[in-house]
mmCIF file of C-alpha atoms in Angstrom:
data_model
loop_
_atom_site.group_PDB
_atom_site.id
_atom_site.type_symbol
_atom_site.label_atom_id
_atom_site.label_comp_id
_atom_site.label_asym_id
_atom_site.label_seq_id
_atom_site.Cartn_x
_atom_site.Cartn_y
_atom_site.Cartn_z
ATOM 1 C CA UNK A 1 18.343 28.512 7.552
ATOM 2 C CA UNK A 2 18.502 26.435 4.098
ATOM 3 C CA UNK A 3 19.093 28.426 0.886
ATOM 4 C CA UNK A 4 15.614 27.975 -0.302
ATOM 5 C CA UNK A 5 13.050 30.525 0.751
ATOM 6 C CA UNK A 6 9.520 29.505 1.617
ATOM 7 C CA UNK A 7 8.123 30.773 -1.548
ATOM 8 C CA UNK A 8 10.640 28.576 -3.278
ATOM 9 C CA UNK A 9 9.753 25.750 -1.578
ATOM 10 C CA UNK A 10 6.048 26.356 -1.980
ATOM 11 C CA UNK A 11 6.757 26.332 -6.101
ATOM 12 C CA UNK A 12 9.025 22.948 -5.929
ATOM 13 C CA UNK A 13 6.357 21.441 -3.484
ATOM 14 C CA UNK A 14 3.270 21.785 -5.452
ATOM 15 C CA UNK A 15 5.181 20.533 -8.793
ATOM 16 C CA UNK A 16 6.314 17.382 -6.966
ATOM 17 C CA UNK A 17 2.704 16.959 -5.636
ATOM 18 C CA UNK A 18 1.003 17.133 -8.915
ATOM 19 C CA UNK A 19 3.082 14.611 -10.493
ATOM 20 C CA UNK A 20 2.638 11.946 -7.157
ATOM 21 C CA UNK A 21 -1.011 12.993 -7.859
ATOM 22 C CA UNK A 22 -1.205 11.820 -11.052
ATOM 23 C CA UNK A 23 0.358 8.467 -10.244
ATOM 24 C CA UNK A 24 -2.402 8.489 -7.390
ATOM 25 C CA UNK A 25 -5.087 8.796 -9.690
ATOM 26 C CA UNK A 26 -3.935 5.975 -11.777
ATOM 27 C CA UNK A 27 -3.168 3.416 -8.984
ATOM 28 C CA UNK A 28 -6.416 4.254 -7.447
ATOM 29 C CA UNK A 29 -8.611 3.547 -10.433
ATOM 30 C CA UNK A 30 -6.477 0.161 -10.521
ATOM 31 C CA UNK A 31 -7.153 0.003 -7.149
ATOM 32 C CA UNK A 32 -10.883 0.038 -7.152
ATOM 33 C CA UNK A 33 -11.086 -2.068 -10.330
ATOM 34 C CA UNK A 34 -8.816 -5.006 -8.328
ATOM 35 C CA UNK A 35 -10.937 -4.697 -5.570
ATOM 36 C CA UNK A 36 -14.318 -5.080 -7.300
ATOM 37 C CA UNK A 37 -13.800 -6.988 -10.492
ATOM 38 C CA UNK A 38 -15.317 -10.466 -10.824
ATOM 39 C CA UNK A 39 -16.409 -10.013 -7.413
ATOM 40 C CA UNK A 40 -19.824 -9.982 -5.889
ATOM 41 C CA UNK A 41 -21.177 -7.513 -3.401
ATOM 42 C CA UNK A 42 -20.506 -9.796 -0.529
ATOM 43 C CA UNK A 43 -17.138 -10.776 -1.653
ATOM 44 C CA UNK A 44 -16.015 -7.099 -1.910
ATOM 45 C CA UNK A 45 -13.614 -5.938 0.864
ATOM 46 C CA UNK A 46 -15.947 -2.627 1.955
ATOM 47 C CA UNK A 47 -13.202 -1.856 4.545
ATOM 48 C CA UNK A 48 -10.088 -1.707 2.069
ATOM 49 C CA UNK A 49 -12.523 0.018 -0.846
ATOM 50 C CA UNK A 50 -13.601 2.930 1.714
ATOM 51 C CA UNK A 51 -10.186 3.219 2.834
ATOM 52 C CA UNK A 52 -8.695 3.691 -0.767
ATOM 53 C CA UNK A 53 -11.440 6.329 -1.491
ATOM 54 C CA UNK A 54 -10.969 8.064 1.844
ATOM 55 C CA UNK A 55 -7.278 8.476 1.277
ATOM 56 C CA UNK A 56 -7.863 9.467 -2.233
ATOM 57 C CA UNK A 57 -10.103 12.028 -1.014
ATOM 58 C CA UNK A 58 -7.638 13.375 1.466
ATOM 59 C CA UNK A 59 -4.866 13.470 -1.238
ATOM 60 C CA UNK A 60 -7.219 15.196 -3.581
ATOM 61 C CA UNK A 61 -8.275 17.699 -0.720
ATOM 62 C CA UNK A 62 -4.798 18.604 -0.064
ATOM 63 C CA UNK A 63 -3.753 19.275 -3.485
ATOM 64 C CA UNK A 64 -6.690 21.495 -3.899
ATOM 65 C CA UNK A 65 -5.634 23.328 -0.805
ATOM 66 C CA UNK A 66 -2.024 23.846 -2.062
ATOM 67 C CA UNK A 67 -3.152 24.797 -5.267
ATOM 68 C CA UNK A 68 -5.565 27.550 -3.424
ATOM 69 C CA UNK A 69 -2.741 28.628 -1.362
ATOM 70 C CA UNK A 70 -0.572 28.832 -4.583
ATOM 71 C CA UNK A 71 -3.264 30.831 -6.318
ATOM 72 C CA UNK A 72 -3.698 33.394 -2.889
ATOM 73 C CA UNK A 73 -0.210 33.725 -2.712
ATOM 74 C CA UNK A 74 0.858 34.757 -5.725
ATOM 75 C CA UNK A 75 -2.137 36.155 -7.686
ATOM 76 C CA UNK A 76 -4.332 37.691 -5.201
ATOM 77 C CA UNK A 77 -2.169 38.584 -2.556
ATOM 78 C CA UNK A 78 -0.308 41.803 -2.850
ATOM 79 C CA UNK A 79 2.814 40.371 -1.423
ATOM 80 C CA UNK A 80 3.917 36.836 -1.673
ATOM 81 C CA UNK A 81 6.678 36.800 0.450
ATOM 82 C CA UNK A 82 4.225 38.346 3.486
ATOM 83 C CA UNK A 83 1.483 35.997 2.662
ATOM 84 C CA UNK A 84 3.797 32.766 2.961
ATOM 85 C CA UNK A 85 5.375 33.732 6.013
ATOM 86 C CA UNK A 86 1.873 33.349 7.600
ATOM 87 C CA UNK A 87 1.976 29.391 8.766
ATOM 88 C CA UNK A 88 -1.371 29.329 10.819
ATOM 89 C CA UNK A 89 -3.338 28.866 7.402
ATOM 90 C CA UNK A 90 -1.878 25.498 6.838
ATOM 91 C CA UNK A 91 -3.873 24.223 9.626
ATOM 92 C CA UNK A 92 -6.255 22.569 7.405
ATOM 93 C CA UNK A 93 -3.450 21.080 5.631
ATOM 94 C CA UNK A 94 -1.791 19.759 8.497
ATOM 95 C CA UNK A 95 -4.872 18.216 9.678
ATOM 96 C CA UNK A 96 -5.400 16.376 6.587
ATOM 97 C CA UNK A 97 -1.782 15.181 7.068
ATOM 98 C CA UNK A 98 -2.493 13.882 10.289
ATOM 99 C CA UNK A 99 -5.492 11.956 9.408
ATOM 100 C CA UNK A 100 -3.988 10.429 6.469
ATOM 101 C CA UNK A 101 -1.325 9.301 8.864
ATOM 102 C CA UNK A 102 -3.856 7.922 11.692
ATOM 103 C CA UNK A 103 -5.525 6.072 8.759
ATOM 104 C CA UNK A 104 -2.718 4.697 7.330
ATOM 105 C CA UNK A 105 -1.122 3.348 10.275
ATOM 106 C CA UNK A 106 -4.784 1.928 11.895
ATOM 107 C CA UNK A 107 -4.974 -0.364 8.217
ATOM 108 C CA UNK A 108 -1.551 -1.665 8.712
ATOM 109 C CA UNK A 109 -2.256 -2.509 12.495
ATOM 110 C CA UNK A 110 -5.445 -4.030 11.823
ATOM 111 C CA UNK A 111 -3.713 -6.134 9.070
ATOM 112 C CA UNK A 112 -1.457 -7.417 11.586
ATOM 113 C CA UNK A 113 -4.371 -8.221 13.774
ATOM 114 C CA UNK A 114 -6.146 -9.963 10.994
ATOM 115 C CA UNK A 115 -2.860 -12.327 10.627
ATOM 116 C CA UNK A 116 -1.870 -12.893 14.223
ATOM 117 C CA UNK A 117 -5.525 -12.916 15.972
ATOM 118 C CA UNK A 118 -4.068 -12.096 19.100
ATOM 119 C CA UNK A 119 -4.532 -8.485 20.780
ATOM 120 C CA UNK A 120 -1.333 -8.528 22.768
ATOM 121 C CA UNK A 121 1.060 -8.997 19.888
ATOM 122 C CA UNK A 122 -0.414 -5.357 18.235
ATOM 123 C CA UNK A 123 -0.797 -3.783 21.856
ATOM 124 C CA UNK A 124 2.455 -1.997 21.309
ATOM 125 C CA UNK A 125 1.452 -0.287 17.825
ATOM 126 C CA UNK A 126 -1.797 0.325 19.117
ATOM 127 C CA UNK A 127 -0.449 2.464 22.077
ATOM 128 C CA UNK A 128 1.700 4.223 19.547
ATOM 129 C CA UNK A 129 -1.021 4.898 17.264
ATOM 130 C CA UNK A 130 -2.792 6.329 20.059
ATOM 131 C CA UNK A 131 0.323 8.432 20.740
ATOM 132 C CA UNK A 132 0.523 9.649 17.155
ATOM 133 C CA UNK A 133 -3.355 10.983 17.436
ATOM 134 C CA UNK A 134 -2.357 13.180 20.631
ATOM 135 C CA UNK A 135 0.639 14.336 19.264
ATOM 136 C CA UNK A 136 -0.681 14.954 16.056
ATOM 137 C CA UNK A 137 -3.461 16.646 17.285
ATOM 138 C CA UNK A 138 -1.586 18.788 19.570
ATOM 139 C CA UNK A 139 1.023 19.932 16.694
ATOM 140 C CA UNK A 140 -1.542 21.045 14.579
ATOM 141 C CA UNK A 141 -3.112 22.946 17.404
ATOM 142 C CA UNK A 142 0.491 24.455 18.433
ATOM 143 C CA UNK A 143 1.112 25.590 14.725
ATOM 144 C CA UNK A 144 -2.506 27.253 14.747
ATOM 145 C CA UNK A 145 -1.215 29.388 17.621
ATOM 146 C CA UNK A 146 2.060 30.595 16.355
ATOM 147 C CA UNK A 147 2.676 34.106 14.955
ATOM 148 C CA UNK A 148 1.442 35.290 11.166
ATOM 149 C CA UNK A 149 4.325 37.415 10.454
ATOM 150 C CA UNK A 150 7.277 35.213 10.613
ATOM 151 C CA UNK A 151 7.454 31.794 9.166
ATOM 152 C CA UNK A 152 10.575 30.949 11.174
ATOM 153 C CA UNK A 153 8.561 30.542 14.090
ATOM 154 C CA UNK A 154 7.750 27.137 12.760
ATOM 155 C CA UNK A 155 11.013 25.773 14.167
ATOM 156 C CA UNK A 156 10.657 27.455 17.414
ATOM 157 C CA UNK A 157 10.366 25.552 20.797
ATOM 158 C CA UNK A 158 6.578 26.297 21.258
ATOM 159 C CA UNK A 159 5.865 23.935 17.897
ATOM 160 C CA UNK A 160 8.805 21.832 17.441
ATOM 161 C CA UNK A 161 8.552 19.725 20.682
ATOM 162 C CA UNK A 162 4.982 18.416 19.288
ATOM 163 C CA UNK A 163 6.062 18.115 15.807
ATOM 164 C CA UNK A 164 9.137 15.985 16.530
ATOM 165 C CA UNK A 165 7.098 14.076 18.785
ATOM 166 C CA UNK A 166 4.385 13.555 16.294
ATOM 167 C CA UNK A 167 6.668 12.187 13.096
ATOM 168 C CA UNK A 168 9.040 10.322 15.789
ATOM 169 C CA UNK A 169 5.935 8.251 17.245
ATOM 170 C CA UNK A 170 4.591 7.998 13.751
ATOM 171 C CA UNK A 171 7.854 6.564 12.472
ATOM 172 C CA UNK A 172 8.279 4.298 15.175
ATOM 173 C CA UNK A 173 4.558 3.159 15.068
ATOM 174 C CA UNK A 174 5.087 2.237 11.362
ATOM 175 C CA UNK A 175 8.064 0.578 11.845
ATOM 176 C CA UNK A 176 6.648 -1.978 14.479
ATOM 177 C CA UNK A 177 3.603 -2.493 12.798
ATOM 178 C CA UNK A 178 4.934 -3.200 9.354
ATOM 179 C CA UNK A 179 7.339 -5.385 10.943
ATOM 180 C CA UNK A 180 5.010 -7.611 12.738
ATOM 181 C CA UNK A 181 3.153 -7.831 9.494
ATOM 182 C CA UNK A 182 5.954 -8.858 7.606
ATOM 183 C CA UNK A 183 7.243 -11.255 10.157
ATOM 184 C CA UNK A 184 3.917 -12.980 10.337
ATOM 185 C CA UNK A 185 3.318 -13.338 6.620
ATOM 186 C CA UNK A 186 6.932 -14.699 5.931
ATOM 187 C CA UNK A 187 6.832 -16.971 9.158
ATOM 188 C CA UNK A 188 3.028 -18.445 8.543
ATOM 189 C CA UNK A 189 4.257 -19.099 4.566
ATOM 190 C CA UNK A 190 7.466 -20.350 5.206
ATOM 191 C CA UNK A 191 5.666 -22.947 7.249
ATOM 192 C CA UNK A 192 2.899 -23.577 4.894
ATOM 193 C CA UNK A 193 5.057 -24.289 1.774
ATOM 194 C CA UNK A 194 8.890 -24.407 3.054
ATOM 195 C CA UNK A 195 11.548 -22.191 3.405
ATOM 196 C CA UNK A 196 13.574 -23.106 0.125
ATOM 197 C CA UNK A 197 10.436 -22.245 -1.892
ATOM 198 C CA UNK A 198 10.037 -19.004 -0.394
ATOM 199 C CA UNK A 199 13.825 -17.947 -1.038
ATOM 200 C CA UNK A 200 13.897 -18.995 -4.280
ATOM 201 C CA UNK A 201 11.217 -16.919 -5.349
ATOM 202 C CA UNK A 202 8.788 -19.324 -6.335
ATOM 203 C CA UNK A 203 6.161 -18.557 -3.689
ATOM 204 C CA UNK A 204 3.278 -16.634 -4.724
ATOM 205 C CA UNK A 205 3.243 -14.724 -1.309
ATOM 206 C CA UNK A 206 6.631 -13.592 -1.517
ATOM 207 C CA UNK A 207 5.631 -10.578 -3.728
ATOM 208 C CA UNK A 208 3.516 -9.400 -1.205
ATOM 209 C CA UNK A 209 6.142 -9.459 1.695
ATOM 210 C CA UNK A 210 8.305 -7.994 -0.790
ATOM 211 C CA UNK A 211 6.068 -5.020 -1.704
ATOM 212 C CA UNK A 212 5.176 -4.097 1.849
ATOM 213 C CA UNK A 213 8.783 -4.174 2.928
ATOM 214 C CA UNK A 214 9.398 -1.753 0.223
ATOM 215 C CA UNK A 215 6.321 0.514 0.873
ATOM 216 C CA UNK A 216 7.240 0.830 4.411
ATOM 217 C CA UNK A 217 10.845 1.757 3.579
ATOM 218 C CA UNK A 218 9.639 4.265 1.273
ATOM 219 C CA UNK A 219 7.664 5.753 3.684
ATOM 220 C CA UNK A 220 9.979 5.492 6.390
ATOM 221 C CA UNK A 221 12.400 7.178 4.428
ATOM 222 C CA UNK A 222 10.159 10.240 3.850
ATOM 223 C CA UNK A 223 9.418 10.536 7.459
ATOM 224 C CA UNK A 224 13.236 10.383 8.462
ATOM 225 C CA UNK A 225 13.769 13.065 5.557
ATOM 226 C CA UNK A 226 10.930 15.225 6.926
ATOM 227 C CA UNK A 227 12.412 15.007 10.812
ATOM 228 C CA UNK A 228 15.642 15.883 9.470
ATOM 229 C CA UNK A 229 14.546 19.071 7.179
ATOM 230 C CA UNK A 230 12.867 20.116 10.465
ATOM 231 C CA UNK A 231 15.089 19.668 13.038
ATOM 232 C CA UNK A 232 17.895 21.541 11.045
ATOM 233 C CA UNK A 233 15.075 24.167 10.243
ATOM 234 C CA UNK A 234 15.099 24.068 6.308
ATOM 235 C CA UNK A 235 12.538 25.075 4.166
ATOM 236 C CA UNK A 236 12.476 21.790 2.473
ATOM 237 C CA UNK A 237 9.893 20.649 5.094
ATOM 238 C CA UNK A 238 7.289 22.293 3.001
ATOM 239 C CA UNK A 239 8.274 19.919 -0.180
ATOM 240 C CA UNK A 240 8.606 16.954 2.286
ATOM 241 C CA UNK A 241 5.051 17.382 3.791
ATOM 242 C CA UNK A 242 3.484 17.713 0.187
ATOM 243 C CA UNK A 243 5.376 14.542 -0.796
ATOM 244 C CA UNK A 244 4.414 12.589 2.273
ATOM 245 C CA UNK A 245 0.713 13.553 1.973
ATOM 246 C CA UNK A 246 0.684 11.802 -1.729
ATOM 247 C CA UNK A 247 3.039 8.822 -0.443
ATOM 248 C CA UNK A 248 0.572 7.619 2.167
ATOM 249 C CA UNK A 249 -2.241 6.743 -0.406
ATOM 250 C CA UNK A 250 -0.087 5.770 -2.932
ATOM 251 C CA UNK A 251 1.804 2.780 -0.867
ATOM 252 C CA UNK A 252 -1.784 1.524 0.501
ATOM 253 C CA UNK A 253 -3.026 1.378 -3.392
ATOM 254 C CA UNK A 254 0.458 -0.323 -4.371
ATOM 255 C CA UNK A 255 -0.012 -3.053 -1.843
ATOM 256 C CA UNK A 256 -3.535 -3.761 -2.677
ATOM 257 C CA UNK A 257 -2.697 -3.896 -6.457
ATOM 258 C CA UNK A 258 0.047 -6.152 -5.896
ATOM 259 C CA UNK A 259 -2.114 -8.670 -3.567
ATOM 260 C CA UNK A 260 -4.963 -8.471 -6.254
ATOM 261 C CA UNK A 261 -2.513 -9.463 -8.698
ATOM 262 C CA UNK A 262 -1.830 -12.696 -7.027
ATOM 263 C CA UNK A 263 -5.307 -13.308 -7.007
ATOM 264 C CA UNK A 264 -5.447 -13.031 -10.620
ATOM 265 C CA UNK A 265 -2.662 -15.223 -11.385
ATOM 266 C CA UNK A 266 -4.147 -17.940 -8.971
ATOM 267 C CA UNK A 267 -7.452 -17.784 -10.826
ATOM 268 C CA UNK A 268 -5.916 -17.493 -14.556
ATOM 269 C CA UNK A 269 -5.392 -21.156 -14.742
ATOM 270 C CA UNK A 270 -9.311 -22.097 -13.920
ATOM 271 C CA UNK A 271 -10.130 -20.860 -17.417
ATOM 272 C CA UNK A 272 -9.058 -24.142 -18.857
ATOM 273 C CA UNK A 273 -9.659 -26.791 -15.985
ATOM 274 C CA UNK A 274 -8.304 -29.665 -18.079
ATOM 275 C CA UNK A 275 -4.819 -28.333 -18.790
ATOM 276 C CA UNK A 276 -3.460 -29.868 -15.820
ATOM 277 C CA UNK A 277 -4.975 -33.242 -16.755
ATOM 278 C CA UNK A 278 -4.828 -33.858 -20.152
ATOM 279 C CA UNK A 279 -2.558 -32.476 -23.002
ATOM 280 C CA UNK A 280 -2.735 -33.554 -26.826
ATOM 281 C CA UNK A 281 0.395 -34.765 -28.772
ATOM 282 C CA UNK A 282 -0.014 -35.286 -32.488
ATOM 283 C CA UNK A 283 2.120 -36.750 -35.142
ATOM 284 C CA UNK A 284 1.816 -36.696 -39.047
ATOM 285 C CA UNK A 285 2.809 -39.657 -41.058
ATOM 286 C CA UNK A 286 3.366 -39.208 -44.573
ATOM 287 C CA UNK A 287 3.069 -42.043 -47.290
ATOM 288 C CA UNK A 288 4.572 -42.137 -50.913
ATOM 289 C CA UNK A 289 1.188 -41.244 -52.184
ATOM 290 C CA UNK A 290 1.104 -37.928 -50.261
ATOM 291 C CA UNK A 291 -1.549 -39.481 -47.873
ATOM 292 C CA UNK A 292 -1.016 -37.691 -44.515
ATOM 293 C CA UNK A 293 -2.434 -39.513 -41.442
ATOM 294 C CA UNK A 294 -2.644 -37.308 -38.213
ATOM 295 C CA UNK A 295 -2.824 -39.445 -35.012
ATOM 296 C CA UNK A 296 -3.774 -37.752 -31.872
ATOM 297 C CA UNK A 297 -2.334 -38.969 -28.508
ATOM 298 C CA UNK A 298 -4.031 -38.187 -25.112
ATOM 299 C CA UNK A 299 -2.119 -38.872 -21.899
ATOM 300 C CA UNK A 300 -3.957 -38.500 -18.956
ATOM 301 C CA UNK A 301 -1.697 -37.569 -15.540
ATOM 302 C CA UNK A 302 -2.641 -39.220 -12.675
ATOM 303 C CA UNK A 303 -4.221 -37.624 -9.765
ATOM 304 C CA UNK A 304 -3.373 -38.416 -6.189
ATOM 305 C CA UNK A 305 -7.029 -38.986 -5.471
ATOM 306 C CA UNK A 306 -8.653 -41.988 -6.467
ATOM 307 C CA UNK A 307 -12.240 -41.390 -5.913
ATOM 308 C CA UNK A 308 -13.840 -39.340 -8.745
ATOM 309 C CA UNK A 309 -16.295 -37.928 -6.566
ATOM 310 C CA UNK A 310 -13.366 -36.339 -4.400
ATOM 311 C CA UNK A 311 -11.790 -35.237 -7.391
ATOM 312 C CA UNK A 312 -14.853 -33.199 -8.306
ATOM 313 C CA UNK A 313 -14.996 -31.562 -5.080
ATOM 314 C CA UNK A 314 -11.597 -30.294 -4.961
ATOM 315 C CA UNK A 315 -11.692 -27.177 -6.370
ATOM 316 C CA UNK A 316 -7.718 -26.738 -6.383
ATOM 317 C CA UNK A 317 -7.256 -29.939 -8.594
ATOM 318 C CA UNK A 318 -8.922 -28.441 -11.319
ATOM 319 C CA UNK A 319 -6.682 -25.289 -10.708
ATOM 320 C CA UNK A 320 -4.539 -24.636 -13.882
ATOM 321 C CA UNK A 321 -2.100 -22.457 -11.689
ATOM 322 C CA UNK A 322 1.221 -23.557 -9.922
ATOM 323 C CA UNK A 323 -0.137 -23.407 -6.286
ATOM 324 C CA UNK A 324 -0.915 -26.380 -4.155
ATOM 325 C CA UNK A 325 -3.468 -26.436 -1.116
ATOM 326 C CA UNK A 326 -1.035 -24.769 1.225
ATOM 327 C CA UNK A 327 -0.095 -22.034 -1.371
ATOM 328 C CA UNK A 328 -4.007 -21.343 -1.622
ATOM 329 C CA UNK A 329 -4.496 -20.761 2.082
ATOM 330 C CA UNK A 330 -1.631 -18.698 2.271
ATOM 331 C CA UNK A 331 -2.918 -16.717 -0.450
ATOM 332 C CA UNK A 332 -6.697 -16.513 1.063
ATOM 333 C CA UNK A 333 -4.743 -15.397 4.695
ATOM 334 C CA UNK A 334 -3.082 -12.512 2.879
ATOM 335 C CA UNK A 335 -5.768 -11.468 0.723
ATOM 336 C CA UNK A 336 -7.882 -11.218 4.105
ATOM 337 C CA UNK A 337 -5.296 -9.052 5.820
ATOM 338 C CA UNK A 338 -4.175 -6.712 2.523
#
């Protein structure tokens, strides 16, 4: 058994969870703004907005439950050590965590399906998702049936086989689903705008691919840490489960916000639509009589479109951003997926 006691782990866990929840509040606000800013009701992704709200509510409920346990354990109960030995009281908390995991994985799988448009590609993550639901539900039930007088039974065989299966399945499902999503984004954008542009960092989709990989790595590392602490029967498991409970909604919001930033970067140039067609250049000529003459030159950049009517029909020609038509198509597909 690791040196940290259950009571100490609970205190450390609530501190870290509160810090992460503060970050989640900020990111959730930015996410709602990113999904609704300058968009009509028909343009708002109700699925993503609803998922963000659901994950935020689940994260809030987890913090409330943990704060209630902390209050009961150290304030109202006569014996904090005895109170925290009862692991069955974490049934609601564990259920919220399983729901968070299931919702998060479902969204990743959905994103992959939107990009691939082939059910056979995402069939393996779907099977993994179903296995995660089954093992997660059974793990919660198994823990609720344990003894109420000794916290060490949490690591016993009765619960361990299902807990390890749940985290292992969730980790594998997340790896496969995130890998398929990243692969499609990378391959599709490479075909659209060229490999060189992607690698040199000039691609507008590249930041989304990077942030998806980073968020997937953070989530995977927390799951691995959770597995290790549980397998080695360390009470650090109480800390890690609270960390993961806030990491899931945080990573979801980060991806949404980063994708929305691309939309803002794309639309920014449309504020001054003529900026790509003309630019002023002025010279001042001074005469001996101190008379100043200002001459303005305007140079017109030729367009590859020779028909003026066709020019007016091409919104991307008036776009002041650096994106071309293929980049805009890639951004549109990415936005639909994330």
